[in-house]
PDB file of C-alpha atoms in Angstrom:
ATOM      1  CA  UNK A  82       0.308  -0.015   0.157  1.00 45.00           C
ATOM      2  CA  UNK A  83       1.152   3.166  -0.811  1.00 61.00           C
ATOM      3  CA  UNK A  84       1.051   6.770   2.100  1.00 70.00           C
ATOM      4  CA  UNK A  85      -1.057   9.101   0.579  1.00 67.00           C
ATOM      5  CA  UNK A  86      -0.680  11.641   2.265  1.00 64.00           C
ATOM      6  CA  UNK A  87      -2.101  15.005   3.958  1.00 67.00           C
ATOM      7  CA  UNK A  88      -4.411  12.424   4.758  1.00 75.00           C
ATOM      8  CA  UNK A  89      -3.023   9.371   5.566  1.00 79.00           C
ATOM      9  CA  UNK A  90      -2.500   8.235   9.127  1.00 78.00           C
ATOM     10  CA  UNK A  91      -0.590   5.427   9.058  1.00 82.00           C
ATOM     11  CA  UNK A  92       2.486   5.097  11.966  1.00 81.00           C
ATOM     12  CA  UNK A  93       5.531   6.512   9.304  1.00 80.00           C
ATOM     13  CA  UNK A  94       3.236   9.335   8.259  1.00 79.00           C
ATOM     14  CA  UNK A  95       1.876  10.282  11.754  1.00 79.00           C
ATOM     15  CA  UNK A  96       5.324  10.518  12.970  1.00 82.00           C
ATOM     16  CA  UNK A  97       6.614  12.325   9.928  1.00 82.00           C
ATOM     17  CA  UNK A  98       3.684  14.978  11.054  1.00 81.00           C
ATOM     18  CA  UNK A  99       3.943  14.928  14.602  1.00 80.00           C
ATOM     19  CA  UNK A 100       8.421  15.915  13.873  1.00 81.00           C
ATOM     20  CA  UNK A 101       6.887  18.633  11.620  1.00 79.00           C
ATOM     21  CA  UNK A 102       4.964  20.605  14.101  1.00 77.00           C
ATOM     22  CA  UNK A 103       7.628  20.413  16.648  1.00 78.00           C
ATOM     23  CA  UNK A 104       9.508  21.748  14.600  1.00 76.00           C
ATOM     24  CA  UNK A 105       7.990  24.582  14.108  1.00 74.00           C
ATOM     25  CA  UNK A 106       6.554  25.234  16.971  1.00 69.00           C
ATOM     26  CA  UNK A 107      10.410  25.636  18.322  1.00 70.00           C
ATOM     27  CA  UNK A 108      10.970  27.853  15.264  1.00 73.00           C
ATOM     28  CA  UNK A 109      11.177  31.275  16.676  1.00 75.00           C
ATOM     29  CA  UNK A 110       9.181  34.057  14.121  1.00 79.00           C
ATOM     30  CA  UNK A 111      10.856  37.256  14.141  1.00 78.00           C
ATOM     31  CA  UNK A 112       9.439  39.196  11.153  1.00 83.00           C
ATOM     32  CA  UNK A 113       6.067  39.071  12.136  1.00 90.00           C
ATOM     33  CA  UNK A 114       5.218  40.214  15.937  1.00 91.00           C
ATOM     34  CA  UNK A 115       1.439  39.335  16.317  1.00 93.00           C
ATOM     35  CA  UNK A 116       2.310  35.642  14.995  1.00 92.00           C
ATOM     36  CA  UNK A 117       5.418  35.510  17.118  1.00 93.00           C
ATOM     37  CA  UNK A 118       4.235  36.158  20.276  1.00 94.00           C
ATOM     38  CA  UNK A 119       1.679  33.430  19.743  1.00 92.00           C
ATOM     39  CA  UNK A 120       3.895  31.305  18.550  1.00 90.00           C
ATOM     40  CA  UNK A 121       6.245  31.992  21.426  1.00 91.00           C
ATOM     41  CA  UNK A 122       3.151  31.734  23.722  1.00 90.00           C
ATOM     42  CA  UNK A 123       3.012  28.529  23.103  1.00 87.00           C
ATOM     43  CA  UNK A 124       6.526  27.540  22.795  1.00 85.00           C
ATOM     44  CA  UNK A 125       6.869  28.595  26.167  1.00 87.00           C
ATOM     45  CA  UNK A 126       4.270  26.850  27.832  1.00 84.00           C
ATOM     46  CA  UNK A 127       5.307  23.634  26.325  1.00 81.00           C
ATOM     47  CA  UNK A 128       8.802  24.177  27.196  1.00 81.00           C
ATOM     48  CA  UNK A 129       8.482  24.967  30.707  1.00 81.00           C
ATOM     49  CA  UNK A 130       5.283  24.458  31.687  1.00 75.00           C
ATOM     50  CA  UNK A 131       4.628  22.793  34.921  1.00 60.00           C
ATOM     51  CA  UNK A 132       1.960  21.314  36.844  1.00 55.00           C
ATOM     52  CA  UNK A 133       3.195  20.176  40.275  1.00 31.00           C
ATOM     53  CA  UNK A 134       3.389  23.868  41.829  1.00 39.00           C
ATOM     54  CA  UNK A 135       1.301  26.974  42.701  1.00 48.00           C
ATOM     55  CA  UNK A 136       2.801  28.890  40.150  1.00 71.00           C
ATOM     56  CA  UNK A 137       4.500  32.481  39.610  1.00 80.00           C
ATOM     57  CA  UNK A 138       4.682  35.491  42.002  1.00 86.00           C
ATOM     58  CA  UNK A 139       3.599  38.930  40.507  1.00 88.00           C
ATOM     59  CA  UNK A 140       7.307  39.813  41.281  1.00 92.00           C
ATOM     60  CA  UNK A 141       8.615  36.017  39.567  1.00 89.00           C
ATOM     61  CA  UNK A 142       7.137  37.136  35.791  1.00 90.00           C
ATOM     62  CA  UNK A 143       8.296  40.680  37.010  1.00 94.00           C
ATOM     63  CA  UNK A 144      11.495  39.505  37.155  1.00 94.00           C
ATOM     64  CA  UNK A 145      11.285  37.268  33.433  1.00 92.00           C
ATOM     65  CA  UNK A 146       9.796  39.912  32.096  1.00 96.00           C
ATOM     66  CA  UNK A 147      12.530  42.448  32.814  1.00 97.00           C
ATOM     67  CA  UNK A 148      15.319  39.585  32.305  1.00 97.00           C
ATOM     68  CA  UNK A 149      14.238  38.617  28.074  1.00 97.00           C
ATOM     69  CA  UNK A 150      14.177  42.631  28.219  1.00 98.00           C
ATOM     70  CA  UNK A 151      17.272  43.354  29.014  1.00 98.00           C
ATOM     71  CA  UNK A 152      18.311  40.503  26.493  1.00 97.00           C
ATOM     72  CA  UNK A 153      16.710  42.338  23.719  1.00 97.00           C
ATOM     73  CA  UNK A 154      18.173  45.389  24.698  1.00 98.00           C
ATOM     74  CA  UNK A 155      21.579  43.996  25.003  1.00 98.00           C
ATOM     75  CA  UNK A 156      20.899  42.447  21.175  1.00 97.00           C
ATOM     76  CA  UNK A 157      20.055  45.876  19.877  1.00 98.00           C
ATOM     77  CA  UNK A 158      22.948  47.808  21.902  1.00 98.00           C
ATOM     78  CA  UNK A 159      25.645  44.565  19.939  1.00 98.00           C
ATOM     79  CA  UNK A 160      23.650  44.969  16.515  1.00 98.00           C
ATOM     80  CA  UNK A 161      22.690  41.959  16.615  1.00 97.00           C
ATOM     81  CA  UNK A 162      19.496  42.722  15.297  1.00 96.00           C
ATOM     82  CA  UNK A 163      18.080  38.082  15.148  1.00 94.00           C
ATOM     83  CA  UNK A 164      18.665  37.905  18.649  1.00 95.00           C
ATOM     84  CA  UNK A 165      16.600  41.659  19.042  1.00 96.00           C
ATOM     85  CA  UNK A 166      13.999  40.898  17.312  1.00 96.00           C
ATOM     86  CA  UNK A 167      13.310  37.643  18.990  1.00 95.00           C
ATOM     87  CA  UNK A 168      14.019  38.909  22.842  1.00 96.00           C
ATOM     88  CA  UNK A 169      11.658  41.505  22.053  1.00 97.00           C
ATOM     89  CA  UNK A 170       8.553  38.517  20.872  1.00 96.00           C
ATOM     90  CA  UNK A 171      10.065  36.185  23.923  1.00 95.00           C
ATOM     91  CA  UNK A 172       9.519  39.572  26.287  1.00 97.00           C
ATOM     92  CA  UNK A 173       6.009  39.997  24.608  1.00 97.00           C
ATOM     93  CA  UNK A 174       5.214  36.788  25.296  1.00 95.00           C
ATOM     94  CA  UNK A 175       6.151  36.467  28.533  1.00 93.00           C
ATOM     95  CA  UNK A 176       3.499  38.882  29.172  1.00 94.00           C
ATOM     96  CA  UNK A 177       0.696  37.107  27.320  1.00 92.00           C
ATOM     97  CA  UNK A 178       1.699  34.138  29.413  1.00 88.00           C
ATOM     98  CA  UNK A 179       1.223  36.473  33.223  1.00 88.00           C
ATOM     99  CA  UNK A 180      -1.891  37.901  31.848  1.00 89.00           C
ATOM    100  CA  UNK A 181      -3.122  33.903  30.936  1.00 86.00           C
ATOM    101  CA  UNK A 182      -2.272  33.425  34.063  1.00 83.00           C
ATOM    102  CA  UNK A 183      -3.833  36.075  36.082  1.00 84.00           C
ATOM    103  CA  UNK A 184      -6.974  35.800  33.837  1.00 85.00           C
ATOM    104  CA  UNK A 185      -6.569  31.834  34.839  1.00 76.00           C
ATOM    105  CA  UNK A 186      -7.152  31.415  30.832  1.00 70.00           C
ATOM    106  CA  UNK A 187      -3.372  29.243  31.146  1.00 65.00           C
ATOM    107  CA  UNK A 188      -1.506  28.977  33.923  1.00 60.00           C
ATOM    108  CA  UNK A 189       1.114  26.009  32.313  1.00 65.00           C
ATOM    109  CA  UNK A 190       3.856  28.526  32.676  1.00 63.00           C
ATOM    110  CA  UNK A 191       6.096  28.678  34.948  1.00 60.00           C
ATOM    111  CA  UNK A 192       9.493  29.043  35.077  1.00 58.00           C
ATOM    112  CA  UNK A 193      11.767  29.521  37.479  1.00 60.00           C
ATOM    113  CA  UNK A 194       9.996  27.681  40.088  1.00 60.00           C
ATOM    114  CA  UNK A 195      11.642  24.452  41.318  1.00 58.00           C
ATOM    115  CA  UNK A 196       9.564  21.914  42.186  1.00 52.00           C
ATOM    116  CA  UNK A 197       8.681  20.717  45.064  1.00 51.00           C
ATOM    117  CA  UNK A 198      11.130  18.359  47.514  1.00 60.00           C
ATOM    118  CA  UNK A 199      10.908  15.558  46.326  1.00 59.00           C
ATOM    119  CA  UNK A 200       9.941  15.967  43.105  1.00 50.00           C
ATOM    120  CA  UNK A 201      12.313  15.939  40.182  1.00 51.00           C
TER     121      UNK A 201
END
């Protein structure tokens, strides 16, 4: 039998599609700001999600956003346009994730908080 993507659901085609989707999620968009922020926010939730702790405090979010904004500023000062654009988008995405956490829409992104004692 010959596979006929995109309709084929065989194991090989599903694995290939999964790999392509993961690659897309993990590839930063730096030219289209709005699209880049949405994609980066999704990437951050997938990468830094945590179901085992109470979440970040307002000061944790403040620190994270300041840290990312500083990275954008230093990249811009160094003349690294690509990194500066990426870090402005990652900063905005962190703000989007903070907004989601405040709104109780999605609280899965909680980087920087250690797991409770006894958990890996």
